[in-house]
Structure formats: structure tokens, C-alpha cells
């Protein structure tokens, strides 16, 4: 599939925003780790909402006719894209009410605002899950048609959210021992899940030109593509990357996305609170964000639609 920058930015950035909001609310509402004061909570929650809104706005850049974006809300029963749009909009009232509760009451919000925060967490997780299911439900692309896809989307968002949360705590000079453990665990889990995904798509075969044509007793070979220039199908669904570039980018995914941030998180945890720990935490966020942008680019570039079988590909 042709990688679209607007969709890559949307899925990574809004996923990070939902991850940051959910993690901040979970840690605070369930009293896990050091308690944040009103200012720290507000910075974390506002940052998460800004990331989510920026991501959602960028997604309209992928539409050929943005004024028809409202139609994406009309197919909730059959479309994961429509469910994602509805869930993302439904998230905001609860998130803003929890934010208002923090503004007025600080860390110890009344039960009404606690309920709003919990519902916001649920909507946040389900929205990211729906984003992953937009791709995982497509049986025409074996690289996407797996439960590993929504699992990766959820873990990627949670990992970036944990790293941004750690950077915010570092800015305010908080003790990073607990949040660094959360971020480190998320990095390891996400890296392992990504490794499993790459292992799976490299070894599990999908439809072939034989199964597509139902001629399964001998090798089928396309004699002519039927066109002399690129078409929408070949340009949008037949995107190709070289084996060398694929290997380099996969290495960068693990180095920038997981290994380097994990080292920086560990170093920041053992430094005294201050400018050094903050610089390491911010560097970890930037490194992981770049790594996940590359990962998401590869996610699209490596997907092979079955239509390629009718344009010369032997298998997907």
C-alpha cells in the first residue's frame, strides 16, 4: 500500500495522545505511583488532548474531498472507520469533564469526575483498537489481517504515552523511578510484539496467482499486464520497497523506537531530578516517536493487496 504521511502522522500522534491520557488517568485515579499535583496533571491531560486533536485533524488530509468527512460517521454497523470516528468524538466530552474536575479539584476529584475519567479511558482504548481494526479486518491484505495489528496499535500508543508522561514528570523535577519502570516495561512489550509481527508476516504465505485463478495444478504466469502505464491500482496497492531498504528501516524501528529509548529511560531513572534527566527523557520521546513513524511507514509499504496478483505478483 502507498504510505500516506497524513495517515501515518494521525495514527502515531493520536495514538500517543490516547496513550498519554489513559495512562495519566489510570495512574491518578487508581493512585498508582507518585501522586501528581494539579499543574502536572493539567499539563499531561492538555498535552494528550492536543496530540489527539492534531492527529485527528491531519487525518482529513488523506480525504480526496474533506467536506464529505461527515459521511464517515454514517456506517457504524459495518465500518471500523466509522466506529473509530464516532468513538473518537464520543471520547472528548468525558475527557473534558475530567479535565474540568482536575482544574477545580486538583488530584482529588469527586466521584462524578472520577467516573468521567474512567469512561474517557475506556473510549480512548476502544478508539485506538478501532483504528487497528480498520486494517486488521481487511482479508485482502494478509499482512494486516491479524490480531497482532490492533495489539501493536494499542501498545505503540501506550509506549509513547508513557514516555511523554515521563518527560512531563522530569520537567517538574519528580522522582522518575516508578514511571521509568512503566515506560521501560511498555517499550520491551511493544518491541517483542513488533518482532513477533515481523516474524509472522515473513513466514505466513497468503493467496497466490494459482489460488486467485483457481488453476492449482501447475505454475501460472502472467503473460501481459494489460496496460502500458501505471494505474491507480498499481500506484496505490502495488507500492514496492527493496529488500535492502526494508532491512535498514526495520533495524531503525528497533534501534530508534525501542532500544535507544530504553537505554535513555534507564539512565534518566538513575539521575537526580533535574535538567539532565529531563533532557534524557525528551530525547527518548523524540527517538521513539521517529522510530514509530518509520514503523508505521513500513506497516503500509509492506502490505500487499491481492489485486497485485493480476499485475504480475506470484503471491501476496
mmCIF file of C-alpha atoms in Angstrom:
data_model
loop_
_atom_site.group_PDB
_atom_site.id
_atom_site.type_symbol
_atom_site.label_atom_id
_atom_site.label_comp_id
_atom_site.label_asym_id
_atom_site.label_seq_id
_atom_site.Cartn_x
_atom_site.Cartn_y
_atom_site.Cartn_z
ATOM 1 C CA UNK A 1 0.000 0.000 0.000
ATOM 2 C CA UNK A 2 1.145 3.529 -0.726
ATOM 3 C CA UNK A 3 2.152 5.126 2.624
ATOM 4 C CA UNK A 4 0.281 8.404 3.179
ATOM 5 C CA UNK A 5 2.036 10.854 5.519
ATOM 6 C CA UNK A 6 -1.239 12.250 6.874
ATOM 7 C CA UNK A 7 -2.422 8.788 7.966
ATOM 8 C CA UNK A 8 0.994 7.892 9.421
ATOM 9 C CA UNK A 9 1.077 11.138 11.432
ATOM 10 C CA UNK A 10 -2.540 10.644 12.505
ATOM 11 C CA UNK A 11 -2.187 7.074 13.758
ATOM 12 C CA UNK A 12 1.112 7.664 15.608
ATOM 13 C CA UNK A 13 0.260 11.078 17.099
ATOM 14 C CA UNK A 14 -3.339 10.432 18.119
ATOM 15 C CA UNK A 15 -2.301 7.009 19.438
ATOM 16 C CA UNK A 16 0.321 8.727 21.613
ATOM 17 C CA UNK A 17 -2.319 11.204 22.814
ATOM 18 C CA UNK A 18 -4.805 8.471 23.755
ATOM 19 C CA UNK A 19 -1.995 6.531 25.444
ATOM 20 C CA UNK A 20 -0.902 9.573 27.451
ATOM 21 C CA UNK A 21 -4.456 10.423 28.515
ATOM 22 C CA UNK A 22 -5.269 6.838 29.524
ATOM 23 C CA UNK A 23 -2.023 6.323 31.425
ATOM 24 C CA UNK A 24 -2.306 9.666 33.237
ATOM 25 C CA UNK A 25 -5.907 8.997 34.266
ATOM 26 C CA UNK A 26 -5.235 5.373 35.293
ATOM 27 C CA UNK A 27 -2.217 6.272 37.436
ATOM 28 C CA UNK A 28 -4.063 9.131 39.112
ATOM 29 C CA UNK A 29 -7.496 7.583 39.609
ATOM 30 C CA UNK A 30 -6.102 4.292 40.921
ATOM 31 C CA UNK A 31 -3.387 6.018 42.987
ATOM 32 C CA UNK A 32 -0.528 4.196 41.289
ATOM 33 C CA UNK A 33 2.932 5.685 41.689
ATOM 34 C CA UNK A 34 3.725 9.175 42.981
ATOM 35 C CA UNK A 35 0.698 11.473 43.019
ATOM 36 C CA UNK A 36 0.828 14.402 40.573
ATOM 37 C CA UNK A 37 -0.271 17.865 41.642
ATOM 38 C CA UNK A 38 -2.866 19.938 39.799
ATOM 39 C CA UNK A 39 -0.370 21.639 37.441
ATOM 40 C CA UNK A 40 1.348 18.394 36.448
ATOM 41 C CA UNK A 41 -1.983 16.701 35.786
ATOM 42 C CA UNK A 42 -3.216 19.608 33.697
ATOM 43 C CA UNK A 43 -0.053 19.658 31.583
ATOM 44 C CA UNK A 44 -0.312 15.898 30.960
ATOM 45 C CA UNK A 45 -4.025 15.965 30.108
ATOM 46 C CA UNK A 46 -3.857 19.069 27.903
ATOM 47 C CA UNK A 47 -0.834 17.652 26.072
ATOM 48 C CA UNK A 48 -2.737 14.428 25.412
ATOM 49 C CA UNK A 49 -5.765 16.284 24.045
ATOM 50 C CA UNK A 50 -3.575 18.464 21.799
ATOM 51 C CA UNK A 51 -1.901 15.342 20.365
ATOM 52 C CA UNK A 52 -5.257 13.641 19.759
ATOM 53 C CA UNK A 53 -6.795 16.690 18.069
ATOM 54 C CA UNK A 54 -3.685 17.292 15.917
ATOM 55 C CA UNK A 55 -3.760 13.672 14.792
ATOM 56 C CA UNK A 56 -7.467 13.687 14.000
ATOM 57 C CA UNK A 57 -7.186 16.932 12.035
ATOM 58 C CA UNK A 58 -4.285 15.560 9.995
ATOM 59 C CA UNK A 59 -6.370 12.521 9.025
ATOM 60 C CA UNK A 60 -8.623 14.774 6.915
ATOM 61 C CA UNK A 61 -5.593 15.419 4.678
ATOM 62 C CA UNK A 62 -5.997 11.858 3.370
ATOM 63 C CA UNK A 63 -9.514 12.545 2.124
ATOM 64 C CA UNK A 64 -9.938 13.360 -1.560
ATOM 65 C CA UNK A 65 -12.946 15.505 -0.635
ATOM 66 C CA UNK A 66 -12.669 16.666 3.030
ATOM 67 C CA UNK A 67 -16.113 18.289 3.004
ATOM 68 C CA UNK A 68 -17.602 14.786 2.871
ATOM 69 C CA UNK A 69 -15.809 13.726 6.074
ATOM 70 C CA UNK A 70 -19.140 13.707 7.918
ATOM 71 C CA UNK A 71 -20.147 10.638 5.894
ATOM 72 C CA UNK A 72 -17.570 8.609 7.815
ATOM 73 C CA UNK A 73 -19.961 8.689 10.804
ATOM 74 C CA UNK A 74 -22.815 7.022 8.909
ATOM 75 C CA UNK A 75 -21.731 3.367 8.741
ATOM 76 C CA UNK A 76 -21.209 2.363 12.356
ATOM 77 C CA UNK A 77 -22.820 -1.055 11.916
ATOM 78 C CA UNK A 78 -20.462 -2.192 9.159
ATOM 79 C CA UNK A 79 -17.341 0.001 9.167
ATOM 80 C CA UNK A 80 -14.476 0.141 11.673
ATOM 81 C CA UNK A 81 -13.525 3.507 10.167
ATOM 82 C CA UNK A 82 -16.953 4.837 11.078
ATOM 83 C CA UNK A 83 -16.735 3.297 14.570
ATOM 84 C CA UNK A 84 -13.336 4.919 15.066
ATOM 85 C CA UNK A 85 -14.747 8.342 14.087
ATOM 86 C CA UNK A 86 -17.756 8.004 16.410
ATOM 87 C CA UNK A 87 -15.672 6.700 19.336
ATOM 88 C CA UNK A 88 -13.076 9.463 18.929
ATOM 89 C CA UNK A 89 -15.790 12.137 19.080
ATOM 90 C CA UNK A 90 -17.528 10.387 21.996
ATOM 91 C CA UNK A 91 -14.238 10.423 23.933
ATOM 92 C CA UNK A 92 -13.994 14.222 24.159
ATOM 93 C CA UNK A 93 -16.983 15.105 26.399
ATOM 94 C CA UNK A 94 -15.794 12.688 29.097
ATOM 95 C CA UNK A 95 -12.157 13.740 28.735
ATOM 96 C CA UNK A 96 -13.051 17.441 29.004
ATOM 97 C CA UNK A 97 -15.287 16.829 32.048
ATOM 98 C CA UNK A 98 -12.424 15.007 33.784
ATOM 99 C CA UNK A 99 -10.147 17.896 32.822
ATOM 100 C CA UNK A 100 -12.624 20.368 34.364
ATOM 101 C CA UNK A 101 -12.678 18.270 37.528
ATOM 102 C CA UNK A 102 -8.873 18.464 37.749
ATOM 103 C CA UNK A 103 -8.974 22.237 37.183
ATOM 104 C CA UNK A 104 -11.362 22.752 40.105
ATOM 105 C CA UNK A 105 -10.356 19.964 42.492
ATOM 106 C CA UNK A 106 -6.809 19.007 41.546
ATOM 107 C CA UNK A 107 -5.746 15.386 42.011
ATOM 108 C CA UNK A 108 -8.631 14.505 44.369
ATOM 109 C CA UNK A 109 -11.660 14.873 42.102
ATOM 110 C CA UNK A 110 -15.213 13.928 43.264
ATOM 111 C CA UNK A 111 -16.790 10.646 42.196
ATOM 112 C CA UNK A 112 -18.617 12.232 39.246
ATOM 113 C CA UNK A 113 -15.364 13.369 37.649
ATOM 114 C CA UNK A 114 -13.720 10.039 38.540
ATOM 115 C CA UNK A 115 -16.493 8.331 36.558
ATOM 116 C CA UNK A 116 -15.948 10.696 33.639
ATOM 117 C CA UNK A 117 -12.230 9.950 33.679
ATOM 118 C CA UNK A 118 -12.823 6.190 33.710
ATOM 119 C CA UNK A 119 -15.263 6.382 30.794
ATOM 120 C CA UNK A 120 -12.727 8.523 28.930
ATOM 121 C CA UNK A 121 -10.091 5.819 29.465
ATOM 122 C CA UNK A 122 -12.433 3.175 28.042
ATOM 123 C CA UNK A 123 -13.286 5.285 24.994
ATOM 124 C CA UNK A 124 -9.591 6.065 24.466
ATOM 125 C CA UNK A 125 -8.602 2.386 24.420
ATOM 126 C CA UNK A 126 -11.523 1.372 22.217
ATOM 127 C CA UNK A 127 -10.786 4.181 19.744
ATOM 128 C CA UNK A 128 -7.191 3.028 19.263
ATOM 129 C CA UNK A 129 -8.433 -0.576 18.985
ATOM 130 C CA UNK A 130 -10.905 0.527 16.278
ATOM 131 C CA UNK A 131 -8.077 2.255 14.395
ATOM 132 C CA UNK A 132 -6.138 -1.013 14.356
ATOM 133 C CA UNK A 133 -9.220 -2.980 13.307
ATOM 134 C CA UNK A 134 -9.656 -0.754 10.226
ATOM 135 C CA UNK A 135 -6.645 -2.635 8.845
ATOM 136 C CA UNK A 136 -6.938 -5.950 10.689
ATOM 137 C CA UNK A 137 -10.406 -6.654 9.249
ATOM 138 C CA UNK A 138 -9.185 -6.475 5.624
ATOM 139 C CA UNK A 139 -8.892 -10.053 4.372
ATOM 140 C CA UNK A 140 -7.460 -8.811 1.067
ATOM 141 C CA UNK A 141 -4.131 -7.993 2.771
ATOM 142 C CA UNK A 142 -2.610 -10.830 4.770
ATOM 143 C CA UNK A 143 -0.006 -8.530 6.376
ATOM 144 C CA UNK A 144 -2.852 -6.675 8.099
ATOM 145 C CA UNK A 145 -5.412 -9.426 8.622
ATOM 146 C CA UNK A 146 -4.174 -10.470 12.074
ATOM 147 C CA UNK A 147 -4.983 -9.666 15.743
ATOM 148 C CA UNK A 148 -1.333 -8.570 16.059
ATOM 149 C CA UNK A 149 -2.239 -5.283 14.314
ATOM 150 C CA UNK A 150 -4.674 -3.833 16.912
ATOM 151 C CA UNK A 151 -2.413 -5.190 19.670
ATOM 152 C CA UNK A 152 0.522 -3.294 18.136
ATOM 153 C CA UNK A 153 -1.532 -0.114 17.805
ATOM 154 C CA UNK A 154 -2.546 -0.249 21.465
ATOM 155 C CA UNK A 155 0.979 -0.964 22.723
ATOM 156 C CA UNK A 156 2.575 1.681 20.481
ATOM 157 C CA UNK A 157 0.211 4.352 21.788
ATOM 158 C CA UNK A 158 0.719 3.286 25.383
ATOM 159 C CA UNK A 159 4.512 3.303 24.986
ATOM 160 C CA UNK A 160 4.659 6.809 23.539
ATOM 161 C CA UNK A 161 2.194 7.976 26.170
ATOM 162 C CA UNK A 162 4.376 6.561 28.954
ATOM 163 C CA UNK A 163 7.498 8.243 27.561
ATOM 164 C CA UNK A 164 5.751 11.629 27.248
ATOM 165 C CA UNK A 165 4.358 11.216 30.769
ATOM 166 C CA UNK A 166 7.900 10.546 31.990
ATOM 167 C CA UNK A 167 9.193 13.676 30.213
ATOM 168 C CA UNK A 168 6.484 15.780 31.877
ATOM 169 C CA UNK A 169 7.356 14.390 35.299
ATOM 170 C CA UNK A 170 11.053 15.031 34.610
ATOM 171 C CA UNK A 171 10.282 18.657 33.683
ATOM 172 C CA UNK A 172 8.674 19.194 37.089
ATOM 173 C CA UNK A 173 11.597 17.519 38.862
ATOM 174 C CA UNK A 174 9.627 14.484 40.059
ATOM 175 C CA UNK A 175 11.154 11.158 41.042
ATOM 176 C CA UNK A 176 11.268 9.004 37.882
ATOM 177 C CA UNK A 177 11.739 5.550 39.400
ATOM 178 C CA UNK A 178 8.122 4.423 39.031
ATOM 179 C CA UNK A 179 7.259 5.965 35.646
ATOM 180 C CA UNK A 180 10.571 4.817 34.165
ATOM 181 C CA UNK A 181 9.624 1.264 35.132
ATOM 182 C CA UNK A 182 6.259 1.669 33.398
ATOM 183 C CA UNK A 183 7.861 3.167 30.270
ATOM 184 C CA UNK A 184 10.609 0.528 30.190
ATOM 185 C CA UNK A 185 8.103 -2.327 30.523
ATOM 186 C CA UNK A 186 5.950 -0.825 27.755
ATOM 187 C CA UNK A 187 8.993 -0.473 25.485
ATOM 188 C CA UNK A 188 10.009 -4.115 25.997
ATOM 189 C CA UNK A 189 6.454 -5.444 25.465
ATOM 190 C CA UNK A 190 5.960 -3.359 22.317
ATOM 191 C CA UNK A 191 9.358 -4.321 20.899
ATOM 192 C CA UNK A 192 8.647 -8.029 21.454
ATOM 193 C CA UNK A 193 5.194 -7.691 19.880
ATOM 194 C CA UNK A 194 6.692 -5.920 16.859
ATOM 195 C CA UNK A 195 9.299 -8.658 16.487
ATOM 196 C CA UNK A 196 6.533 -11.294 16.528
ATOM 197 C CA UNK A 197 4.631 -9.341 13.864
ATOM 198 C CA UNK A 198 7.664 -9.150 11.554
ATOM 199 C CA UNK A 199 8.373 -12.863 12.117
ATOM 200 C CA UNK A 200 4.755 -13.692 11.251
ATOM 201 C CA UNK A 201 4.437 -11.655 8.041
ATOM 202 C CA UNK A 202 7.774 -13.003 6.768
ATOM 203 C CA UNK A 203 6.704 -16.640 7.122
ATOM 204 C CA UNK A 204 2.957 -16.916 6.675
ATOM 205 C CA UNK A 205 2.015 -17.054 2.990
ATOM 206 C CA UNK A 206 -1.185 -15.633 1.556
ATOM 207 C CA UNK A 207 -3.118 -16.022 -1.692
ATOM 208 C CA UNK A 208 -1.127 -16.829 -4.835
ATOM 209 C CA UNK A 209 -1.828 -16.308 -8.513
ATOM 210 C CA UNK A 210 -2.788 -20.021 -8.603
ATOM 211 C CA UNK A 211 -5.428 -19.686 -5.908
ATOM 212 C CA UNK A 212 -6.662 -16.411 -7.442
ATOM 213 C CA UNK A 213 -7.221 -18.026 -10.838
ATOM 214 C CA UNK A 214 -8.182 -21.450 -9.346
ATOM 215 C CA UNK A 215 -5.602 -23.115 -11.636
ATOM 216 C CA UNK A 216 -3.760 -25.013 -8.935
ATOM 217 C CA UNK A 217 -2.176 -27.960 -10.799
ATOM 218 C CA UNK A 218 0.658 -26.068 -12.469
ATOM 219 C CA UNK A 219 2.567 -22.824 -12.258
ATOM 220 C CA UNK A 220 0.560 -19.859 -13.564
ATOM 221 C CA UNK A 221 2.460 -16.979 -15.146
ATOM 222 C CA UNK A 222 1.076 -13.634 -16.267
ATOM 223 C CA UNK A 223 1.952 -13.002 -19.925
ATOM 224 C CA UNK A 224 0.830 -9.370 -20.109
ATOM 225 C CA UNK A 225 -0.309 -6.817 -17.551
ATOM 226 C CA UNK A 226 -2.875 -5.332 -19.937
ATOM 227 C CA UNK A 227 -1.662 -1.764 -19.573
ATOM 228 C CA UNK A 228 1.430 0.196 -20.573
ATOM 229 C CA UNK A 229 1.470 2.755 -17.750
ATOM 230 C CA UNK A 230 0.815 2.890 -14.040
ATOM 231 C CA UNK A 231 -2.778 2.951 -12.848
ATOM 232 C CA UNK A 232 -4.468 3.877 -9.573
ATOM 233 C CA UNK A 233 -4.401 0.221 -8.550
ATOM 234 C CA UNK A 234 -0.694 -0.270 -9.250
ATOM 235 C CA UNK A 235 0.303 3.022 -7.636
ATOM 236 C CA UNK A 236 -1.958 2.766 -4.551
ATOM 237 C CA UNK A 237 -1.983 -1.010 -3.941
ATOM 238 C CA UNK A 238 1.287 -2.059 -5.599
ATOM 239 C CA UNK A 239 3.821 0.005 -3.675
ATOM 240 C CA UNK A 240 7.205 -1.743 -3.662
ATOM 241 C CA UNK A 241 10.283 -1.364 -1.463
ATOM 242 C CA UNK A 242 13.620 -3.081 -1.920
ATOM 243 C CA UNK A 243 14.787 -5.823 0.417
ATOM 244 C CA UNK A 244 17.786 -3.713 1.449
ATOM 245 C CA UNK A 245 15.677 -0.692 2.365
ATOM 246 C CA UNK A 246 13.248 -2.923 4.260
ATOM 247 C CA UNK A 247 16.097 -4.352 6.390
ATOM 248 C CA UNK A 248 17.561 -0.911 7.125
ATOM 249 C CA UNK A 249 14.192 0.534 8.142
ATOM 250 C CA UNK A 250 13.316 -2.453 10.323
ATOM 251 C CA UNK A 251 16.648 -2.036 12.110
ATOM 252 C CA UNK A 252 15.889 1.663 12.649
ATOM 253 C CA UNK A 253 12.464 0.750 14.043
ATOM 254 C CA UNK A 254 14.045 -1.318 16.797
ATOM 255 C CA UNK A 255 17.053 0.959 17.449
ATOM 256 C CA UNK A 256 15.201 4.294 17.476
ATOM 257 C CA UNK A 257 11.819 3.012 18.577
ATOM 258 C CA UNK A 258 12.777 0.696 21.436
ATOM 259 C CA UNK A 259 16.471 0.084 22.229
ATOM 260 C CA UNK A 260 17.756 3.679 22.433
ATOM 261 C CA UNK A 261 14.688 4.939 24.375
ATOM 262 C CA UNK A 262 15.046 2.014 26.792
ATOM 263 C CA UNK A 263 18.687 2.959 27.486
ATOM 264 C CA UNK A 264 17.768 6.639 27.907
ATOM 265 C CA UNK A 265 14.878 5.787 30.246
ATOM 266 C CA UNK A 266 17.179 3.653 32.401
ATOM 267 C CA UNK A 267 19.801 6.426 32.559
ATOM 268 C CA UNK A 268 17.198 9.078 33.416
ATOM 269 C CA UNK A 269 15.841 6.921 36.245
ATOM 270 C CA UNK A 270 19.228 6.811 37.958
ATOM 271 C CA UNK A 271 19.942 10.520 37.625
ATOM 272 C CA UNK A 272 18.897 13.016 40.259
ATOM 273 C CA UNK A 273 15.839 15.054 39.176
ATOM 274 C CA UNK A 274 16.971 17.986 37.072
ATOM 275 C CA UNK A 275 17.897 19.196 33.620
ATOM 276 C CA UNK A 276 19.923 16.068 32.800
ATOM 277 C CA UNK A 277 17.054 13.675 33.487
ATOM 278 C CA UNK A 278 14.645 15.916 31.543
ATOM 279 C CA UNK A 279 16.985 16.045 28.526
ATOM 280 C CA UNK A 280 17.291 12.244 28.509
ATOM 281 C CA UNK A 281 13.519 11.805 28.803
ATOM 282 C CA UNK A 282 12.822 14.232 25.944
ATOM 283 C CA UNK A 283 15.442 12.533 23.774
ATOM 284 C CA UNK A 284 13.756 9.194 24.484
ATOM 285 C CA UNK A 285 10.399 10.633 23.366
ATOM 286 C CA UNK A 286 11.865 12.044 20.132
ATOM 287 C CA UNK A 287 13.769 8.850 19.336
ATOM 288 C CA UNK A 288 10.769 6.619 19.971
ATOM 289 C CA UNK A 289 8.438 8.900 18.000
ATOM 290 C CA UNK A 290 10.756 8.849 14.963
ATOM 291 C CA UNK A 291 11.103 5.061 15.257
ATOM 292 C CA UNK A 292 7.348 4.611 15.370
ATOM 293 C CA UNK A 293 6.844 6.910 12.375
ATOM 294 C CA UNK A 294 9.234 4.652 10.447
ATOM 295 C CA UNK A 295 7.398 1.594 11.768
ATOM 296 C CA UNK A 296 4.053 2.956 10.593
ATOM 297 C CA UNK A 297 5.522 3.822 7.155
ATOM 298 C CA UNK A 298 6.729 0.229 6.836
ATOM 299 C CA UNK A 299 3.345 -1.040 8.029
ATOM 300 C CA UNK A 300 1.757 0.455 4.923
ATOM 301 C CA UNK A 301 4.656 -0.109 2.497
ATOM 302 C CA UNK A 302 4.924 -3.847 3.271
ATOM 303 C CA UNK A 303 1.209 -4.586 2.827
ATOM 304 C CA UNK A 304 0.361 -6.409 -0.423
ATOM 305 C CA UNK A 305 -3.190 -6.244 -1.758
ATOM 306 C CA UNK A 306 -4.439 -9.336 -3.624
ATOM 307 C CA UNK A 307 -5.040 -7.176 -6.709
ATOM 308 C CA UNK A 308 -1.264 -7.374 -7.271
ATOM 309 C CA UNK A 309 -1.765 -10.994 -8.345
ATOM 310 C CA UNK A 310 -3.401 -9.694 -11.535
ATOM 311 C CA UNK A 311 -0.475 -7.342 -12.171
ATOM 312 C CA UNK A 312 2.373 -9.858 -12.127
ATOM 313 C CA UNK A 313 2.889 -10.807 -8.468
ATOM 314 C CA UNK A 314 3.073 -14.555 -7.734
ATOM 315 C CA UNK A 315 1.888 -14.219 -4.126
ATOM 316 C CA UNK A 316 0.919 -11.576 -1.584
#
